[in-house]
Amino acid sequence: MAMRWTHAGESVTIGSRQRDRAEMAAAQIQAAHPHMSVLGHSNDAVAERAEIVVVSVPVAALESTLTPLAGALEGKLVVSVVAALEFVDGRPKPVSLPAGSAALEIQGLLPGSSVTSGFHTLSAEKLGDLSVSLDEDTIICGDDRDARRTTMELARTIDGIRPISGGRLENSFYPELMVGMLATL
């Protein structure tokens, strides 16, 4: 997604708990596409500076990753692309979460942020290959209508992506669950 948004002219900074890992990810994109400008930095720095933050971590890492960032993310739009899944023997298995979905877990961890979810059904492989034309729908959920609208506008910046309003954040359960089926197929 970072590559597609950078290609669309968006300013992108990749975050990681280890700054050097984020810098390596950004350098890989720059090496493959020298005309793109993408940066890597620590999660703390990204949370402080970014207007919109996309959360893309394993579901098991949500609490340890987001709890320290709650203050920096207050008042900001946080987009979850996390699915409540774990991989066991290479196969996706749903993870039961107290809140019902990864997006709702994130909202619980970041009560001062506007949380939306989306992009679950998009292939990472296709997103990472700019020679592939996209023709994809994505379901965007969120309780805050303005945040949902902004996330849908962000989706539209990627050529070939059509956002569909999925309604309230509690509906995130359904597209998150579809990730497992799509991974199996």
CSV table of C-alpha atoms in Angstrom, one decimal:
chain,number,residue,atom,x,y,z
A,1,MET,CA,0.0,0.0,0.0
A,2,ALA,CA,2.9,2.3,0.7
A,3,MET,CA,4.2,1.8,-2.8
A,4,ARG,CA,0.7,2.5,-4.4
A,5,TRP,CA,0.1,5.6,-2.3
A,6,THR,CA,3.6,7.0,-3.0
A,7,HIS,CA,3.0,6.3,-6.7
A,8,ALA,CA,-0.2,8.3,-6.4
A,9,GLY,CA,1.7,11.2,-5.1
A,10,GLU,CA,0.9,10.8,-1.4
A,11,SER,CA,3.6,11.5,1.2
A,12,VAL,CA,4.3,8.1,2.9
A,13,THR,CA,6.5,7.2,5.9
A,14,ILE,CA,6.7,3.6,7.0
A,15,GLY,CA,6.9,3.0,10.7
A,16,SER,CA,8.4,0.2,12.8
A,17,ARG,CA,9.3,-0.4,16.4
A,18,GLN,CA,12.9,-0.6,15.0
A,19,ARG,CA,13.7,2.4,12.9
A,20,ASP,CA,16.3,0.6,10.8
A,21,ARG,CA,13.6,-2.0,9.7
A,22,ALA,CA,11.4,0.9,8.6
A,23,GLU,CA,14.3,2.5,6.8
A,24,MET,CA,15.1,-0.8,5.0
A,25,ALA,CA,11.5,-1.2,3.9
A,26,ALA,CA,11.5,2.4,2.5
A,27,ALA,CA,14.9,1.8,0.8
A,28,GLN,CA,13.5,-1.3,-0.9
A,29,ILE,CA,10.7,0.7,-2.5
A,30,GLN,CA,13.1,3.5,-3.5
A,31,ALA,CA,15.5,1.0,-5.0
A,32,ALA,CA,12.7,-0.6,-7.1
A,33,HIS,CA,11.2,2.8,-8.0
A,34,PRO,CA,13.8,5.6,-7.7
A,35,HIS,CA,11.3,8.3,-8.7
A,36,MET,CA,9.3,7.6,-5.5
A,37,SER,CA,9.9,9.3,-2.2
A,38,VAL,CA,9.1,7.2,0.8
A,39,LEU,CA,10.7,7.4,4.3
A,40,GLY,CA,11.2,5.1,7.1
A,41,HIS,CA,11.1,6.0,10.8
A,42,SER,CA,10.2,4.8,14.3
A,43,ASN,CA,6.5,4.2,15.1
A,44,ASP,CA,6.8,7.0,17.7
A,45,ALA,CA,8.0,9.5,15.1
A,46,VAL,CA,5.4,8.5,12.6
A,47,ALA,CA,2.6,8.7,15.1
A,48,GLU,CA,3.6,12.2,16.1
A,49,ARG,CA,4.0,13.6,12.6
A,50,ALA,CA,1.3,11.8,10.5
A,51,GLU,CA,-2.2,13.0,9.9
A,52,ILE,CA,-3.4,9.5,9.0
A,53,VAL,CA,-1.9,6.3,10.3
A,54,VAL,CA,-2.4,2.9,8.8
A,55,VAL,CA,-2.0,0.0,11.2
A,56,SER,CA,-0.7,-3.1,9.6
A,57,VAL,CA,0.6,-5.4,12.3
A,58,PRO,CA,-0.2,-9.0,13.3
A,59,VAL,CA,-3.3,-9.1,15.5
A,60,ALA,CA,-1.2,-10.4,18.4
A,61,ALA,CA,0.9,-7.3,18.4
A,62,LEU,CA,-1.9,-4.7,18.5
A,63,GLU,CA,-1.7,-4.0,22.2
A,64,SER,CA,2.1,-3.8,22.5
A,65,THR,CA,2.4,-1.7,19.4
A,66,LEU,CA,-0.5,0.8,19.9
A,67,THR,CA,-0.7,1.3,23.7
A,68,PRO,CA,2.5,3.4,23.7
A,69,LEU,CA,1.2,5.5,20.8
A,70,ALA,CA,-2.3,6.3,22.1
A,71,GLY,CA,-1.3,9.9,23.1
A,72,ALA,CA,0.4,10.7,19.9
A,73,LEU,CA,-2.6,9.3,17.9
A,74,GLU,CA,-5.2,11.2,19.8
A,75,GLY,CA,-7.5,13.1,17.4
A,76,LYS,CA,-6.0,11.4,14.3
A,77,LEU,CA,-7.5,9.0,11.8
A,78,VAL,CA,-6.2,5.5,12.3
A,79,VAL,CA,-7.0,3.0,9.5
A,80,SER,CA,-6.9,-0.7,10.4
A,81,VAL,CA,-5.9,-3.2,7.7
A,82,VAL,CA,-5.5,-5.9,10.4
A,83,ALA,CA,-7.4,-9.1,10.2
A,84,ALA,CA,-8.2,-11.2,13.3
A,85,LEU,CA,-6.3,-14.1,12.0
A,86,GLU,CA,-3.2,-16.2,12.9
A,87,PHE,CA,-1.4,-18.6,10.7
A,88,VAL,CA,-1.1,-22.2,12.0
A,89,ASP,CA,0.9,-24.6,9.8
A,90,GLY,CA,0.7,-22.1,7.0
A,91,ARG,CA,-3.1,-21.9,7.1
A,92,PRO,CA,-5.2,-19.0,8.3
A,93,LYS,CA,-7.3,-19.5,11.5
A,94,PRO,CA,-9.7,-16.9,12.9
A,95,VAL,CA,-8.7,-15.4,16.3
A,96,SER,CA,-11.6,-14.7,18.7
A,97,LEU,CA,-11.2,-11.2,20.1
A,98,PRO,CA,-13.1,-9.8,23.0
A,99,ALA,CA,-14.2,-6.7,21.0
A,100,GLY,CA,-15.3,-8.8,18.0
A,101,SER,CA,-12.8,-7.6,15.4
A,102,ALA,CA,-9.3,-6.2,15.1
A,103,ALA,CA,-10.7,-2.8,14.2
A,104,LEU,CA,-12.8,-2.7,17.4
A,105,GLU,CA,-9.8,-3.8,19.4
A,106,ILE,CA,-7.9,-0.9,18.0
A,107,GLN,CA,-10.7,1.5,18.8
A,108,GLY,CA,-10.6,0.2,22.4
A,109,LEU,CA,-6.8,0.8,22.5
A,110,LEU,CA,-7.0,4.2,20.9
A,111,PRO,CA,-10.2,5.8,22.3
A,112,GLY,CA,-9.1,9.3,21.3
A,113,SER,CA,-8.7,8.4,17.7
A,114,SER,CA,-11.1,8.0,14.8
A,115,VAL,CA,-10.7,4.4,13.7
A,116,THR,CA,-11.7,3.0,10.3
A,117,SER,CA,-11.0,-0.3,8.7
A,118,GLY,CA,-10.5,-1.3,5.1
A,119,PHE,CA,-8.3,-2.8,2.3
A,120,HIS,CA,-8.7,-6.3,3.7
A,121,THR,CA,-9.6,-7.9,0.4
A,122,LEU,CA,-6.7,-6.4,-1.6
A,123,SER,CA,-3.8,-8.7,-2.6
A,124,ALA,CA,-0.5,-7.5,-1.2
A,125,GLU,CA,1.2,-9.1,-4.1
A,126,LYS,CA,-0.9,-7.1,-6.6
A,127,LEU,CA,-0.5,-3.9,-4.6
A,128,GLY,CA,3.3,-4.4,-4.6
A,129,ASP,CA,3.6,-4.8,-8.4
A,130,LEU,CA,3.0,-1.5,-10.1
A,131,SER,CA,2.9,-3.2,-13.5
A,132,VAL,CA,-0.4,-4.9,-12.4
A,133,SER,CA,-3.5,-2.9,-13.1
A,134,LEU,CA,-6.0,-3.0,-10.2
A,135,ASP,CA,-9.7,-3.5,-10.6
A,136,GLU,CA,-10.7,-4.1,-6.9
A,137,ASP,CA,-13.4,-3.2,-4.4
A,138,THR,CA,-12.6,-2.5,-0.8
A,139,ILE,CA,-15.1,-2.2,2.1
A,140,ILE,CA,-14.5,0.7,4.4
A,141,CYS,CA,-16.1,0.7,7.9
A,142,GLY,CA,-16.1,3.3,10.6
A,143,ASP,CA,-18.3,5.0,13.1
A,144,ASP,CA,-17.2,8.5,12.3
A,145,ARG,CA,-18.7,9.4,8.9
A,146,ASP,CA,-16.1,12.0,8.1
A,147,ALA,CA,-13.3,9.5,9.0
A,148,ARG,CA,-14.9,6.9,6.8
A,149,ARG,CA,-15.3,9.4,4.0
A,150,THR,CA,-11.6,10.4,4.3
A,151,THR,CA,-10.6,6.7,4.2
A,152,MET,CA,-12.7,6.2,1.1
A,153,GLU,CA,-11.0,9.2,-0.6
A,154,LEU,CA,-7.6,7.8,0.3
A,155,ALA,CA,-8.6,4.5,-1.3
A,156,ARG,CA,-9.7,6.3,-4.5
A,157,THR,CA,-6.1,7.8,-4.8
A,158,ILE,CA,-5.0,4.3,-5.8
A,159,ASP,CA,-5.9,3.7,-9.5
A,160,GLY,CA,-8.4,0.8,-9.8
A,161,ILE,CA,-9.6,0.8,-6.2
A,162,ARG,CA,-13.3,1.3,-5.6
A,163,PRO,CA,-14.2,1.9,-1.9
A,164,ILE,CA,-17.6,0.8,-0.7
A,165,SER,CA,-19.0,2.1,2.6
A,166,GLY,CA,-19.4,-0.8,5.0
A,167,GLY,CA,-21.2,1.3,7.7
A,168,ARG,CA,-20.3,1.1,11.3
A,169,LEU,CA,-16.9,-0.1,12.7
A,170,GLU,CA,-18.6,-3.2,14.1
A,171,ASN,CA,-19.2,-4.4,10.6
A,172,SER,CA,-15.3,-4.8,10.2
A,173,PHE,CA,-15.8,-8.3,11.5
A,174,TYR,CA,-17.0,-9.5,8.0
A,175,PRO,CA,-14.2,-8.2,5.7
A,176,GLU,CA,-11.6,-9.2,8.3
A,177,LEU,CA,-13.0,-12.8,8.2
A,178,MET,CA,-12.9,-12.8,4.4
A,179,VAL,CA,-9.1,-12.4,4.6
A,180,GLY,CA,-8.8,-16.0,5.8
A,181,MET,CA,-10.9,-17.4,3.0
A,182,LEU,CA,-9.1,-15.3,0.4
A,183,ALA,CA,-5.7,-16.5,1.8
A,184,THR,CA,-6.9,-20.1,1.6
A,185,LEU,CA,-8.0,-19.7,-2.0
